[in-house]
Tab-separated table of C-alpha atoms and ligand atoms in Angstrom:
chain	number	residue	atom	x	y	z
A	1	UNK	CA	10.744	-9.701	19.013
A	2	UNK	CA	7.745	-9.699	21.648
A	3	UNK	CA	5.045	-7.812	19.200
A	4	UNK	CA	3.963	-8.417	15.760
A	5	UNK	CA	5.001	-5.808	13.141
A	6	UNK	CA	2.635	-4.344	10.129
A	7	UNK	CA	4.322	-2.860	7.489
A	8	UNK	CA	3.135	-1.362	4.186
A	9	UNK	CA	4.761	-0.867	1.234
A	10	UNK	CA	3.156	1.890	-0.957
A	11	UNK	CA	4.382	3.492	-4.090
A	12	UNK	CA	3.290	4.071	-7.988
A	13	UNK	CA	2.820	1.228	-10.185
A	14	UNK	CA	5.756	0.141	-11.394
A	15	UNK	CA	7.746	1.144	-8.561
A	16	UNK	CA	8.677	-2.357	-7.799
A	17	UNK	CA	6.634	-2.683	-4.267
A	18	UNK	CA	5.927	-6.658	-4.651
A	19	UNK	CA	9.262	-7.657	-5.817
A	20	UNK	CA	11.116	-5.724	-2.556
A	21	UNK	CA	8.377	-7.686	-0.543
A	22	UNK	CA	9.383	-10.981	-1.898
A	23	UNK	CA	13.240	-10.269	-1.465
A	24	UNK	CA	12.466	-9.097	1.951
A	25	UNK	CA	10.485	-12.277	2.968
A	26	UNK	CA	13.350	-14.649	3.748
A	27	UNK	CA	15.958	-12.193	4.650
A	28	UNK	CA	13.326	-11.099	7.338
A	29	UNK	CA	12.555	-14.545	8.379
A	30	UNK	CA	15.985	-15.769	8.623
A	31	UNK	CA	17.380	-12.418	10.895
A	32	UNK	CA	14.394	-11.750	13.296
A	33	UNK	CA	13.523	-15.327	13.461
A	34	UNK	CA	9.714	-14.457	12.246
A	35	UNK	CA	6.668	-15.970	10.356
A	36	UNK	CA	6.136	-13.329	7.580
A	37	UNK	CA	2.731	-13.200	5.509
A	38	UNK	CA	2.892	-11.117	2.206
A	39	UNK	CA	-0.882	-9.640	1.635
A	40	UNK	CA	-1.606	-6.942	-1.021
A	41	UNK	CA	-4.653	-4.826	-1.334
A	42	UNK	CA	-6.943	-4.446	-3.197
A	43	UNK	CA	-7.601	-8.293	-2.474
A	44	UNK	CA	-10.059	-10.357	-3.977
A	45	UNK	CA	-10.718	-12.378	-1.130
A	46	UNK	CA	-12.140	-9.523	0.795
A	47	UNK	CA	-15.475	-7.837	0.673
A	48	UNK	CA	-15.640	-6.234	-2.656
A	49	UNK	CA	-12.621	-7.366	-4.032
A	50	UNK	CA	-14.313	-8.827	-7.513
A	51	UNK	CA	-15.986	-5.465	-7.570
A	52	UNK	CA	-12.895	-3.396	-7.294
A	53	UNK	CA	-10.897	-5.869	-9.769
A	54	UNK	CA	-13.522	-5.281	-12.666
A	55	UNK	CA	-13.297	-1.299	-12.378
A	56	UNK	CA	-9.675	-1.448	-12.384
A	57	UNK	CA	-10.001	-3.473	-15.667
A	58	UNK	CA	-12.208	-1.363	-16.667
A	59	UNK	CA	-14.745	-4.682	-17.117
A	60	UNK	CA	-16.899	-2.519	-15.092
A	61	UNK	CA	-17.019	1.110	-16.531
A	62	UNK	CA	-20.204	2.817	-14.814
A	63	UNK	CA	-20.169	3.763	-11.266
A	64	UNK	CA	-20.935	6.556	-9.098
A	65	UNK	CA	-17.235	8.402	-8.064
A	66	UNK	CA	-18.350	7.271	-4.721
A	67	UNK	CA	-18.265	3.862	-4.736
A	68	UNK	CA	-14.711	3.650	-4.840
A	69	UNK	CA	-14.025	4.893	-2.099
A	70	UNK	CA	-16.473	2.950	-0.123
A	71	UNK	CA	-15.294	-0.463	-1.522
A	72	UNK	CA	-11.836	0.161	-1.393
A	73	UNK	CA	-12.376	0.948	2.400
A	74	UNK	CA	-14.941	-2.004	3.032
A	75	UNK	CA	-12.073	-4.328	1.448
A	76	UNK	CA	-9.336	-3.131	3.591
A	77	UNK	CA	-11.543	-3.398	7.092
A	78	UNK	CA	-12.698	-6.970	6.129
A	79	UNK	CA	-9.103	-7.516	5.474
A	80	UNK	CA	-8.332	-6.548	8.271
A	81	UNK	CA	-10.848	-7.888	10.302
A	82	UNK	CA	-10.053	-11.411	8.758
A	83	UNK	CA	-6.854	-11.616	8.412
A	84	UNK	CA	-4.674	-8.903	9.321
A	85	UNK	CA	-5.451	-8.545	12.649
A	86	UNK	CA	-5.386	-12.009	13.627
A	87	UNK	CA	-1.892	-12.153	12.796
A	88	UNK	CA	-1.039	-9.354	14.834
A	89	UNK	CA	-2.536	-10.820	17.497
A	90	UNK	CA	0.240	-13.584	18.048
A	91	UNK	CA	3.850	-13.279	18.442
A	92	UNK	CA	6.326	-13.562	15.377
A	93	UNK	CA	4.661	-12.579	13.083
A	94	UNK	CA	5.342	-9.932	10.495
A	95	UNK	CA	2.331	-8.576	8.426
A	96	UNK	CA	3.106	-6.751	4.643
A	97	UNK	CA	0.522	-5.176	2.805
A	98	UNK	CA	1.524	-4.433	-0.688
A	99	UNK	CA	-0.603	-1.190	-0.732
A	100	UNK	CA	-3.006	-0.079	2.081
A	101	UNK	CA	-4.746	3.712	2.651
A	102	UNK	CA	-2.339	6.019	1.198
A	103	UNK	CA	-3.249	4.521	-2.065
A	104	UNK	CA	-7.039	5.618	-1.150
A	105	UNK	CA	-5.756	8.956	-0.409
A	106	UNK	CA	-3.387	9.260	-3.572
A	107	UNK	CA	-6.144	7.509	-6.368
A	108	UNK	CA	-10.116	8.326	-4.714
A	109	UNK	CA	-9.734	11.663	-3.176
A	110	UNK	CA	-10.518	14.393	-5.534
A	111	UNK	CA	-11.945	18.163	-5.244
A	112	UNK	CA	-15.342	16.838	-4.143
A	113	UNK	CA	-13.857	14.111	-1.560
A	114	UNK	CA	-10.971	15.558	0.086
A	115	UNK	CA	-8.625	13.546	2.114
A	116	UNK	CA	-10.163	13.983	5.263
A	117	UNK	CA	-13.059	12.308	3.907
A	118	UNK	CA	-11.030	9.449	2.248
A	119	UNK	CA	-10.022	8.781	6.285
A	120	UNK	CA	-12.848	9.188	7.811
A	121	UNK	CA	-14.132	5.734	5.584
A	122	UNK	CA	-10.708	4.006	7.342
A	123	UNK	CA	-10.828	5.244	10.237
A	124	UNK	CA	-11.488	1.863	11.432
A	125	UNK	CA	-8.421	0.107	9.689
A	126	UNK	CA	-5.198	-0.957	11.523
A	127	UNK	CA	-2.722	1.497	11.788
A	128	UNK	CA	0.361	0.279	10.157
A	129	UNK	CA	3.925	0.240	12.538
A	130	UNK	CA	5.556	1.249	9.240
A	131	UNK	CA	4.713	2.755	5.689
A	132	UNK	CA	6.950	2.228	3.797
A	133	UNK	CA	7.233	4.798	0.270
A	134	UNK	CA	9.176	3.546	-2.136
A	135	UNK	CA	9.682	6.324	-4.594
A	136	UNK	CA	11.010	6.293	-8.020
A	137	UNK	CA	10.795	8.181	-11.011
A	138	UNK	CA	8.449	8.780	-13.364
A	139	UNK	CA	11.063	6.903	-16.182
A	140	UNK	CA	11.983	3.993	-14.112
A	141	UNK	CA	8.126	3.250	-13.342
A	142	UNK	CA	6.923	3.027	-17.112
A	143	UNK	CA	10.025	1.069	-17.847
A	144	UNK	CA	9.257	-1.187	-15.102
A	145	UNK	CA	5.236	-0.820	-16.188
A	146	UNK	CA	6.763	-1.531	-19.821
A	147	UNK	CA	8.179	-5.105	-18.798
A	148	UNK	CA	5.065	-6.793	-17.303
A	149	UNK	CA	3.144	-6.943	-20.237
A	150	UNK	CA	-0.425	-6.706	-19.342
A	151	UNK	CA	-3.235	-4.790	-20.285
A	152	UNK	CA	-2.840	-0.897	-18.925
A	153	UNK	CA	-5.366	-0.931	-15.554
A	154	UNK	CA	-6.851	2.504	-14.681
A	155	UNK	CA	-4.983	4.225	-12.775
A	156	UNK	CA	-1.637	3.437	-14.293
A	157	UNK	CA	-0.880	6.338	-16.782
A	158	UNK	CA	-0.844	9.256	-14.931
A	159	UNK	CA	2.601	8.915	-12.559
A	160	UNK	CA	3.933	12.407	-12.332
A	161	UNK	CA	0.237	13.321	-11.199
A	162	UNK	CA	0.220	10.668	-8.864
A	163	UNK	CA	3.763	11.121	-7.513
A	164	UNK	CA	2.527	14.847	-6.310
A	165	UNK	CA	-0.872	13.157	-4.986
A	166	UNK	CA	1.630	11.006	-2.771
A	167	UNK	CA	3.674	13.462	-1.349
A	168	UNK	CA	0.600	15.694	-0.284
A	169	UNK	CA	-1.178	12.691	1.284
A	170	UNK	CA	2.002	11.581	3.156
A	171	UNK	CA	2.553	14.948	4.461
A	172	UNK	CA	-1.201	14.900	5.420
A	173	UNK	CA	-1.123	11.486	7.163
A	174	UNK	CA	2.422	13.190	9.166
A	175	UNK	CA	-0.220	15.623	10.484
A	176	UNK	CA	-2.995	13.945	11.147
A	177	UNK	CA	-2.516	10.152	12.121
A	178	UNK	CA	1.200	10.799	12.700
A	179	UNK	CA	1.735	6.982	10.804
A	180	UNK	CA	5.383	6.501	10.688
A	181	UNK	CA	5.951	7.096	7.067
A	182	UNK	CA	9.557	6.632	5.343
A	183	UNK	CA	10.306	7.344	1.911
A	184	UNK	CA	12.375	5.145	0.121
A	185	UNK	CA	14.558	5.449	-3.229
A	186	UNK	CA	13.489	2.977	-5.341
A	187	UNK	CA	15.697	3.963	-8.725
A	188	UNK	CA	18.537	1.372	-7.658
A	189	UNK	CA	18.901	-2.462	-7.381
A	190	UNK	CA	16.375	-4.753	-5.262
A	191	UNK	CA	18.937	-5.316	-3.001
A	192	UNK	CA	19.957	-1.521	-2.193
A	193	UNK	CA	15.524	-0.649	-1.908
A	194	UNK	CA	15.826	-4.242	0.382
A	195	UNK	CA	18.664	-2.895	2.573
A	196	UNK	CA	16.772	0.728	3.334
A	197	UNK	CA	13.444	-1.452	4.488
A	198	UNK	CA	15.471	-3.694	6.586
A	199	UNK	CA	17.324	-0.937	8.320
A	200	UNK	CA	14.090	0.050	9.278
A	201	UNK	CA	12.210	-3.420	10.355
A	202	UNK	CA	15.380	-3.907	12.546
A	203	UNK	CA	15.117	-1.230	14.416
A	204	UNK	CA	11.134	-1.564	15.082
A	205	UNK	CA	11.618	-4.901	16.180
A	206	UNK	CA	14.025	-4.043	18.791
A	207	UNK	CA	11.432	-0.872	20.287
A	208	UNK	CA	8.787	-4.032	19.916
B	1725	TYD	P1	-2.712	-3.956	-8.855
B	1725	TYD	O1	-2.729	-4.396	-10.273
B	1725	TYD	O2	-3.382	-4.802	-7.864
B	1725	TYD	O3	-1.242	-3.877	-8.368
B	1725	TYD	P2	-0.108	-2.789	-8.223
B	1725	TYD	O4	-0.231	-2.329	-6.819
B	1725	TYD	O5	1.150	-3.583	-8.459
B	1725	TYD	O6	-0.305	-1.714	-9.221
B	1725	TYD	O7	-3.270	-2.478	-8.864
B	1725	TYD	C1	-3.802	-1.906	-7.822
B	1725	TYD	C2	-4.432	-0.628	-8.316
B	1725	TYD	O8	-5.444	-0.275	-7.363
B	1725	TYD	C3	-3.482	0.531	-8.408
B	1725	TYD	O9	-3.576	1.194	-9.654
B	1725	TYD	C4	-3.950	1.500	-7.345
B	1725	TYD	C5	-5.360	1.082	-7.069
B	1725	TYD	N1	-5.775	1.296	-5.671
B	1725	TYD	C6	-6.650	2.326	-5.392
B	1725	TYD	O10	-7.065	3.062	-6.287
B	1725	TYD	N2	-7.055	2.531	-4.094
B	1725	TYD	C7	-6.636	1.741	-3.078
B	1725	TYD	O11	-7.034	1.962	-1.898
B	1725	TYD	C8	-5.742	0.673	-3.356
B	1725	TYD	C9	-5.265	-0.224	-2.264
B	1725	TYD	C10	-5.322	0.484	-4.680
């Protein structure tokens, strides 16, 4: 593999995205022979990260509708800036972001702030090789939700509405940005979600 690969893995909470990541990380590194770094977003090391963290535990419960949007975008560029694209820079390696902008699009776009407007704020972020949407249904993702035992964050109880929100802002992405976006059944085992990613990785990293 001569190029670096960034991949994102996007779904609704409780659709399992971090635990396919971490299954994926030494199959990929064993096959292609790669370094991989797992990131997620939002991220706390990044420009606003704290910020974003307290509103989604709702430590923080005033803000203007705006804001999200803003910091949400200012943590992805500085993630970007800082570590993302570094590591696309060199050889070998394989990038994951567990979540990136379709999860702008699905959770701060609303009548007032359409998509295009969401984009326009990342227009400046990396454009992933992959997105990766791992889609399950509405009872596997509480189940899963059900299991982790931790406080309910903000966006989490709303899935059906959010499932829709995803499909419309994949098939807006398809027209716009033309990302390469594939949607993945996420109902079975780890290992059969696994197996559809790698089918894909393999094949980008023979084009790369
Ligand atoms: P988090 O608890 O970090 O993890 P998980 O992805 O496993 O749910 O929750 C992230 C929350 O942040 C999630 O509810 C979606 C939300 N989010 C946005 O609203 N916009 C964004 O751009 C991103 C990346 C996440």
């Amino acid at each position: 593999m001569q190029q670096s690969l960034f991949i994102v893995i996007e779904g609704l909470d409780g659709s399992g995205k971090s635990t396919a990541a971490q299954h994926m990380i030494p199959l990929l590194e064993k096959e292609l022979n790669v370094r991989v770094t797992l990131t997620h977003e939002p991220n706390r090391n990044y420009c606003g990260g704290n910020y974003i963290r307290d509103v989604l535990e709702k430590k923080i419960t005033e803000f203007h509708p705006r804001v999200l949007p803003l910091s949400f975008a200012a943590n992805r560029l500085d993630h970007c800036t800082r570590l993302i694209n570094p590591l696309l820079a060199e050889a070998g390696n394989i990038v994951i972001s567990d979540r990136y902008y379709l999860s702008s699009l699905v959770y701060q776009s609303s009548e007032d702030f359409p998509f295009e407007s969401v984009m326009k704020l990342n227009e400046k972020a990396t454009r992933p090789d992959a997105i990766f949407f791992l889609n399950v249904s509405s009872e596997v993702g509480y189940a899963r939700m059900g299991t982790r035992d931790q406080a309910e964050e903000l966006f989490e109880s709303r899935l059906e509405e959010h499932r829709k929100k995803y499909l419309q802002a994949i098939d807006f992405l398809r027209n716009t940005t033309h990302d390469n976006i594939v949607e993945i059944d996420g109902n079975g085992t780890v290992e059969q979600t696994v197996a559809q990613m790698m089918r894909v990785i393999r094949q980008l990293s023979v084009q790369s």
